[in-house]
Structure formats: structure tokens, C-alpha cells
PDB file of C-alpha atoms in Angstrom:
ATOM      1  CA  UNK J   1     -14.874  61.080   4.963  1.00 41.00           C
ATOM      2  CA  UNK J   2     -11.657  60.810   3.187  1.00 42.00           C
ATOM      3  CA  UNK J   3     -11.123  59.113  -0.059  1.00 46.00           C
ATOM      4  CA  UNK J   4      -8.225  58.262  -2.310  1.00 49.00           C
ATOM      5  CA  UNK J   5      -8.789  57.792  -6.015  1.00 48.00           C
ATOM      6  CA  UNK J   6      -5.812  56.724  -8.214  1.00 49.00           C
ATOM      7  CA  UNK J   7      -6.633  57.297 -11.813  1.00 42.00           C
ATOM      8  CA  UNK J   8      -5.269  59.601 -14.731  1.00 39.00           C
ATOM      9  CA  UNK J   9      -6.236  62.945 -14.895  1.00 40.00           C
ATOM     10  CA  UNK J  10      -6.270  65.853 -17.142  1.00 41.00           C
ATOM     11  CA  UNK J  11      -5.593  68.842 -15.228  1.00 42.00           C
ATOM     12  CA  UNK J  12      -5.432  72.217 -16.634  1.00 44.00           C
ATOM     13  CA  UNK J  13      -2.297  74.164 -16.902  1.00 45.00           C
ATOM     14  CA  UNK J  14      -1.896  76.168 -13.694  1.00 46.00           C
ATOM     15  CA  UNK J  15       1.595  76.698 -11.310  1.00 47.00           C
ATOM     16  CA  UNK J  16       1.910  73.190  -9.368  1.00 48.00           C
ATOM     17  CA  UNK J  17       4.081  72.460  -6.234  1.00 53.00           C
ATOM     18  CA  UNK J  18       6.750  70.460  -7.226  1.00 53.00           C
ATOM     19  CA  UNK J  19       8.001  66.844  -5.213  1.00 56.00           C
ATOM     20  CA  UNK J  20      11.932  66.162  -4.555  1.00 52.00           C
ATOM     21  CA  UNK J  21      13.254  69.479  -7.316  1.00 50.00           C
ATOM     22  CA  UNK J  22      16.890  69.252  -7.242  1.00 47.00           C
ATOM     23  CA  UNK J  23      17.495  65.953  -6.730  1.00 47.00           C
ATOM     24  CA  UNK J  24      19.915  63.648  -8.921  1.00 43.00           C
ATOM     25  CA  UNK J  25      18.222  61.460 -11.457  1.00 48.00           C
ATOM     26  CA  UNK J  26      17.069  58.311 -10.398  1.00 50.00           C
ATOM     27  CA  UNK J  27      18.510  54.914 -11.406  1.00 52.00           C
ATOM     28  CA  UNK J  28      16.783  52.585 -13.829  1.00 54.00           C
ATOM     29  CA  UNK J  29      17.841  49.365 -12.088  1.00 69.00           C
ATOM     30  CA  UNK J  30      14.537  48.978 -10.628  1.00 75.00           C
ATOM     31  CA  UNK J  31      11.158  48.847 -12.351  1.00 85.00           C
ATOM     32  CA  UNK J  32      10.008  52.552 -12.165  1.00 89.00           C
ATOM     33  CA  UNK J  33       6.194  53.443 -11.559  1.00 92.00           C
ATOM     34  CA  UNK J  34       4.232  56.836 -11.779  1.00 92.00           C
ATOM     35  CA  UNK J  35       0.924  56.736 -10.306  1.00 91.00           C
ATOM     36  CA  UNK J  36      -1.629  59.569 -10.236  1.00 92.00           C
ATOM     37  CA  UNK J  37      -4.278  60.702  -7.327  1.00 88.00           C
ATOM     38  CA  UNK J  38      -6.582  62.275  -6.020  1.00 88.00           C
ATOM     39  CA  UNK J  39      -7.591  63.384  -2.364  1.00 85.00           C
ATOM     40  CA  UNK J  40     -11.019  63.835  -0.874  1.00 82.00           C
ATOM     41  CA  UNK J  41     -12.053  65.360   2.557  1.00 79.00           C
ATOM     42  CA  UNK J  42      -9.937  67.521   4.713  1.00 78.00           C
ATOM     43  CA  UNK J  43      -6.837  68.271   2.604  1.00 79.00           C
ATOM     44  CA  UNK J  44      -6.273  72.035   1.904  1.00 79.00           C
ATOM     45  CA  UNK J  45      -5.627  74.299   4.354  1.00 82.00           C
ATOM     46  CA  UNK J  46      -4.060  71.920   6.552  1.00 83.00           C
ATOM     47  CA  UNK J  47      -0.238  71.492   4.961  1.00 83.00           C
ATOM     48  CA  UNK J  48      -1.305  68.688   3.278  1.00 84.00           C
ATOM     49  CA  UNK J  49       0.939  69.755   0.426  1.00 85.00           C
ATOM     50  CA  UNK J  50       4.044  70.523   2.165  1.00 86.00           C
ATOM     51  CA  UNK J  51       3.337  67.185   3.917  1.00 86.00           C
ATOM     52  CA  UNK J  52       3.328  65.063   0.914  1.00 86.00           C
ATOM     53  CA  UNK J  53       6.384  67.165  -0.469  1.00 88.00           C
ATOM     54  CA  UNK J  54       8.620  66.205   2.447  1.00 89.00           C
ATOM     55  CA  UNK J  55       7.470  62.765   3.006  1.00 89.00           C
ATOM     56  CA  UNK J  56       8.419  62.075  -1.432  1.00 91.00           C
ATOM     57  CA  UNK J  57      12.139  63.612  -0.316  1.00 91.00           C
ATOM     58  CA  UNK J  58      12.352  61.642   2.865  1.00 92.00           C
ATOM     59  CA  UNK J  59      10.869  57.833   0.485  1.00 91.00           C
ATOM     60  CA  UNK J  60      12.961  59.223  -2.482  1.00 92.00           C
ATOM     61  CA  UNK J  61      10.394  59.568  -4.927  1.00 93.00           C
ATOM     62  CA  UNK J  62       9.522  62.812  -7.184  1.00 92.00           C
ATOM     63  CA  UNK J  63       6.207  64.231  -8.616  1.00 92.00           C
ATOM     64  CA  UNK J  64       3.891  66.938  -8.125  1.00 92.00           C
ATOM     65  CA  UNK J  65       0.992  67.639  -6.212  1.00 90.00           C
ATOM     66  CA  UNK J  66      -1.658  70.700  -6.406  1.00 90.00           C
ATOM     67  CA  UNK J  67      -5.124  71.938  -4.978  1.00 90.00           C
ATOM     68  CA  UNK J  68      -8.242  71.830  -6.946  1.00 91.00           C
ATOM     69  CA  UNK J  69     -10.879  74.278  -7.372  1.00 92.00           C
ATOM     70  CA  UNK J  70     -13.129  71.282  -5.973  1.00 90.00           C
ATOM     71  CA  UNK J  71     -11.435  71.450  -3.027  1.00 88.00           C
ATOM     72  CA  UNK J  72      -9.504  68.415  -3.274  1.00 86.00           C
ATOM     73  CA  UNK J  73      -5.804  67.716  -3.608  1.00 87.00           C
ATOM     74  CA  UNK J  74      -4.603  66.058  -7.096  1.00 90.00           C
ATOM     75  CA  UNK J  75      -1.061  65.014  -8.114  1.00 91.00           C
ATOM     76  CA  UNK J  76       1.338  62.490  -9.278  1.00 93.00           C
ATOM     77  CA  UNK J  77       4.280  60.131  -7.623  1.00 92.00           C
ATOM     78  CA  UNK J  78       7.458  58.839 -10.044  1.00 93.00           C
ATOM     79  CA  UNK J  79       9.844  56.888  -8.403  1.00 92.00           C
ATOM     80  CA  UNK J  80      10.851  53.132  -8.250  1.00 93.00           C
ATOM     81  CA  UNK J  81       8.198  50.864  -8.050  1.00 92.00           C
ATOM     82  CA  UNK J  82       9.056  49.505  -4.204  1.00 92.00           C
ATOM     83  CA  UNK J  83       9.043  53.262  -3.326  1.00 92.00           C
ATOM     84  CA  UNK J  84       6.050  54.355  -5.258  1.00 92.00           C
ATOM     85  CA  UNK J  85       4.206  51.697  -3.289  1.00 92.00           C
ATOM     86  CA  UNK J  86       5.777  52.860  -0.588  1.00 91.00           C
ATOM     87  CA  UNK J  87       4.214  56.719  -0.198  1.00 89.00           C
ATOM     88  CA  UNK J  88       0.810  55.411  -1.255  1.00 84.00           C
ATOM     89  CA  UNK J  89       0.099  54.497   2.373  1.00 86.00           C
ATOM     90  CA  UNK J  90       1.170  57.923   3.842  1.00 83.00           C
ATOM     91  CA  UNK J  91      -1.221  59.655   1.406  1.00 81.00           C
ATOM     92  CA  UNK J  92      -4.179  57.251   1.970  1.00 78.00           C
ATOM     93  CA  UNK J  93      -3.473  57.653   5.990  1.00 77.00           C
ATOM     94  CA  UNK J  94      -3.111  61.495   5.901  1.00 70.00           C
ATOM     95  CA  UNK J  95      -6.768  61.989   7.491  1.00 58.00           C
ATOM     96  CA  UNK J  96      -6.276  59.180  10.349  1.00 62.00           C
ATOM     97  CA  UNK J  97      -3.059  61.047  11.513  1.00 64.00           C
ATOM     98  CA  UNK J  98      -4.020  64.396  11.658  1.00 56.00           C
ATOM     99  CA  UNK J  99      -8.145  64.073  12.379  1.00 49.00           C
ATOM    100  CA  UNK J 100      -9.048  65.780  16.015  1.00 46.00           C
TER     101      UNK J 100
END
């Protein structure tokens, strides 16, 4: 089973893996939208991380994204809002694409 939950979340203060570093600053000219999750089911161990990281570059979006001592996968998107919404779907469909 693989769930998505999209909430806030207070994490504790540990390295994380951060989305799109070096990049330029993005422009305001479009409503701008930062959305929190959380991963269930089959996400560490399998790249999931690195995954996310390079799809955020290739949308445009930044954020971070870390593993969870409860074995899930938590972290945070910032970007435009058509762009936020976006990466949402690549997250959710992470399980369907790489399941056996």
C-alpha cells in the first residue's frame, strides 16, 4: 500500500537532502505555493529521494525531502503554484512506476 498525506509537520532537526540548491530565485509573478508530505509504503531504499530531487530540478520547483525513522519519506515542495501542482502527481505515482 502506498499513501500520500499532505499536512504540516514538525520534524526534528536532523541533515535533510536538499531540492533544486543553486538555482536562481524564483519570480513572484505567479502565485507561489509550499506544500508539505508525507510518503507511506516502499520509499527508502529505493532512490526515492534522489528521484524526487531530480524530478523538482527538471518541474522547477525547490524544497527538501528526508527519511523518517518510521520508515517513511517526509518533505516539502516551494515553487509556483502551477508547478507545485505539478510534482504532486509524480510523488503520489512513485509506487505505480517502480512496483515489480
Amino acid at each position: 500500500m502506498f499513501l500520500v498525506r499532505v499536512a504540516a509537520l514538525a520534524a526534528p532537526r536532523i541533515p535533510l537532502r536538499l531540492l533544486g540548491r543553486g538555482r536562481a530565485a524564483m519570480s513572484t509573478a505567479q502565485p507561489l505555493k509550499s506544500v508539505d508530505y508525507e510518503v507511506f509504503g516502499r520509499v527508502q531504499g529505493v532512490c526515492f529521494r534522489m528521484y524526487t530531487e531530480g524530478e523538482a530540478k527538471k518541474v522547477g520547483v525547490v524544497g527538501w525531502v528526508k527519511n523518517t525513522s518510521k520508515g517513511t519519506v517526509t518533505g516539502q515542495v516551494q515553487g509556483p503554484e502551477e508547478k507545485v501542482n505539478s510534482i504532486q502527481p509524480v510523488i503520489t505515482n512513485w509506487q505505480l512506476l517502480n512496483s515489480p
